Amino acid sequence: MDNVENIENTEQETNPIQDLIKASLAKDYNNANKIFGEVMTIKMSDLLDQEKVRMADQVYNGAEEEEEELDDEDIEELESEDEEDEDEDEEEV
């Protein structure tokens, strides 16, 4: 019976995103902020680990550096940022 209880306990783990939404809807902003911080920490850690693996592959295995592909949204965002920078420069003069 103990084995069955252990299996049930592992299946009942909650999704942190669901917890974040529940806390936000309950207006428990302190808990929502805590959960958000934990989720972002995990995501950033995962991204850093991926980058470490990629860099180690380049250094030790001689893998070529992959250029990031920009999609249409990224290009539009970069263009709008350039236009904003130009507008700010013109206002300063």
mmCIF file of C-alpha atoms in Angstrom:
data_model
loop_
_atom_site.group_PDB
_atom_site.id
_atom_site.type_symbol
_atom_site.label_atom_id
_atom_site.label_comp_id
_atom_site.label_asym_id
_atom_site.label_seq_id
_atom_site.Cartn_x
_atom_site.Cartn_y
_atom_site.Cartn_z
ATOM 1 C CA MET A 1 0.000 0.000 0.000
ATOM 2 C CA ASP A 2 2.843 2.412 0.686
ATOM 3 C CA ASN A 3 4.004 2.017 -2.887
ATOM 4 C CA VAL A 4 0.573 3.023 -4.210
ATOM 5 C CA GLU A 5 0.564 6.147 -2.030
ATOM 6 C CA ASN A 6 4.010 7.141 -3.310
ATOM 7 C CA ILE A 7 2.861 6.814 -6.899
ATOM 8 C CA GLU A 8 -0.246 8.895 -6.206
ATOM 9 C CA ASN A 9 1.822 11.613 -4.518
ATOM 10 C CA THR A 10 4.157 11.930 -7.488
ATOM 11 C CA GLU A 11 1.217 12.171 -9.888
ATOM 12 C CA GLN A 12 -0.337 15.027 -7.921
ATOM 13 C CA GLU A 13 2.536 17.459 -8.505
ATOM 14 C CA THR A 14 1.149 20.746 -9.739
ATOM 15 C CA ASN A 15 2.184 22.833 -12.672
ATOM 16 C CA PRO A 16 3.822 26.067 -11.463
ATOM 17 C CA ILE A 17 2.107 28.038 -14.240
ATOM 18 C CA GLN A 18 -1.272 26.837 -12.997
ATOM 19 C CA ASP A 19 -0.268 27.830 -9.469
ATOM 20 C CA LEU A 20 0.762 31.259 -10.743
ATOM 21 C CA ILE A 21 -2.589 31.768 -12.442
ATOM 22 C CA LYS A 22 -4.511 30.555 -9.398
ATOM 23 C CA ALA A 23 -2.568 32.880 -7.098
ATOM 24 C CA SER A 24 -3.141 35.807 -9.463
ATOM 25 C CA LEU A 25 -6.864 35.142 -9.690
ATOM 26 C CA ALA A 26 -7.032 34.860 -5.900
ATOM 27 C CA LYS A 27 -5.232 38.229 -5.724
ATOM 28 C CA ASP A 28 -2.426 36.614 -3.733
ATOM 29 C CA TYR A 29 0.184 38.727 -5.475
ATOM 30 C CA ASN A 30 3.012 37.951 -3.049
ATOM 31 C CA ASN A 31 2.704 34.228 -3.739
ATOM 32 C CA ALA A 32 2.238 34.867 -7.468
ATOM 33 C CA ASN A 33 5.423 36.950 -7.487
ATOM 34 C CA LYS A 34 7.306 34.173 -5.677
ATOM 35 C CA ILE A 35 6.070 31.537 -8.142
ATOM 36 C CA PHE A 36 6.899 33.792 -11.109
ATOM 37 C CA GLY A 37 10.430 34.271 -9.787
ATOM 38 C CA GLU A 38 10.906 30.527 -9.394
ATOM 39 C CA VAL A 39 9.610 29.821 -12.907
ATOM 40 C CA MET A 40 11.860 32.466 -14.450
ATOM 41 C CA THR A 41 14.871 31.192 -12.488
ATOM 42 C CA ILE A 42 14.298 27.689 -13.829
ATOM 43 C CA LYS A 43 13.895 28.939 -17.407
ATOM 44 C CA MET A 44 17.023 31.109 -17.199
ATOM 45 C CA SER A 45 18.985 28.225 -15.705
ATOM 46 C CA ASP A 46 17.882 25.957 -18.547
ATOM 47 C CA LEU A 47 18.877 28.555 -21.146
ATOM 48 C CA LEU A 48 22.277 29.052 -19.524
ATOM 49 C CA ASP A 49 22.851 25.296 -19.468
ATOM 50 C CA GLN A 50 21.992 25.082 -23.177
ATOM 51 C CA GLU A 51 24.386 27.930 -23.951
ATOM 52 C CA LYS A 52 27.157 26.258 -21.915
ATOM 53 C CA VAL A 53 26.704 23.039 -23.883
ATOM 54 C CA ARG A 54 26.726 24.939 -27.180
ATOM 55 C CA MET A 55 29.882 26.855 -26.272
ATOM 56 C CA ALA A 56 31.648 23.735 -25.001
ATOM 57 C CA ASP A 57 30.777 22.008 -28.267
ATOM 58 C CA GLN A 58 32.335 24.887 -30.196
ATOM 59 C CA VAL A 59 35.476 25.007 -28.056
ATOM 60 C CA TYR A 60 36.205 21.315 -27.620
ATOM 61 C CA ASN A 61 34.625 19.745 -30.696
ATOM 62 C CA GLY A 62 35.233 22.530 -33.186
ATOM 63 C CA ALA A 63 31.555 22.892 -33.971
ATOM 64 C CA GLU A 64 30.686 25.894 -36.086
ATOM 65 C CA GLU A 65 28.806 28.768 -34.521
ATOM 66 C CA GLU A 66 25.182 28.798 -35.574
ATOM 67 C CA GLU A 67 23.772 32.118 -36.641
ATOM 68 C CA GLU A 68 20.397 32.888 -35.172
ATOM 69 C CA GLU A 69 17.650 33.221 -37.720
ATOM 70 C CA LEU A 70 15.495 36.300 -37.360
ATOM 71 C CA ASP A 71 11.823 35.954 -38.071
ATOM 72 C CA ASP A 72 9.588 38.757 -39.351
ATOM 73 C CA GLU A 73 8.585 39.912 -35.862
ATOM 74 C CA ASP A 74 12.210 40.267 -34.781
ATOM 75 C CA ILE A 75 13.080 42.236 -37.903
ATOM 76 C CA GLU A 76 10.113 44.577 -37.430
ATOM 77 C CA GLU A 77 11.037 45.072 -33.778
ATOM 78 C CA LEU A 78 14.641 45.915 -34.650
ATOM 79 C CA GLU A 79 13.527 48.345 -37.347
ATOM 80 C CA SER A 80 11.107 50.097 -34.993
ATOM 81 C CA GLU A 81 13.837 50.380 -32.344
ATOM 82 C CA ASP A 82 16.183 51.915 -34.926
ATOM 83 C CA GLU A 83 13.517 54.432 -35.925
ATOM 84 C CA GLU A 84 12.908 55.341 -32.266
ATOM 85 C CA ASP A 85 16.635 55.824 -31.715
ATOM 86 C CA GLU A 86 16.842 58.085 -34.772
ATOM 87 C CA ASP A 87 13.865 60.120 -33.537
ATOM 88 C CA GLU A 88 15.477 60.541 -30.119
ATOM 89 C CA ASP A 89 18.758 61.622 -31.724
ATOM 90 C CA GLU A 90 16.949 64.233 -33.836
ATOM 91 C CA GLU A 91 15.143 65.603 -30.765
ATOM 92 C CA GLU A 92 18.417 66.012 -28.889
ATOM 93 C CA VAL A 93 19.926 68.144 -31.675
#
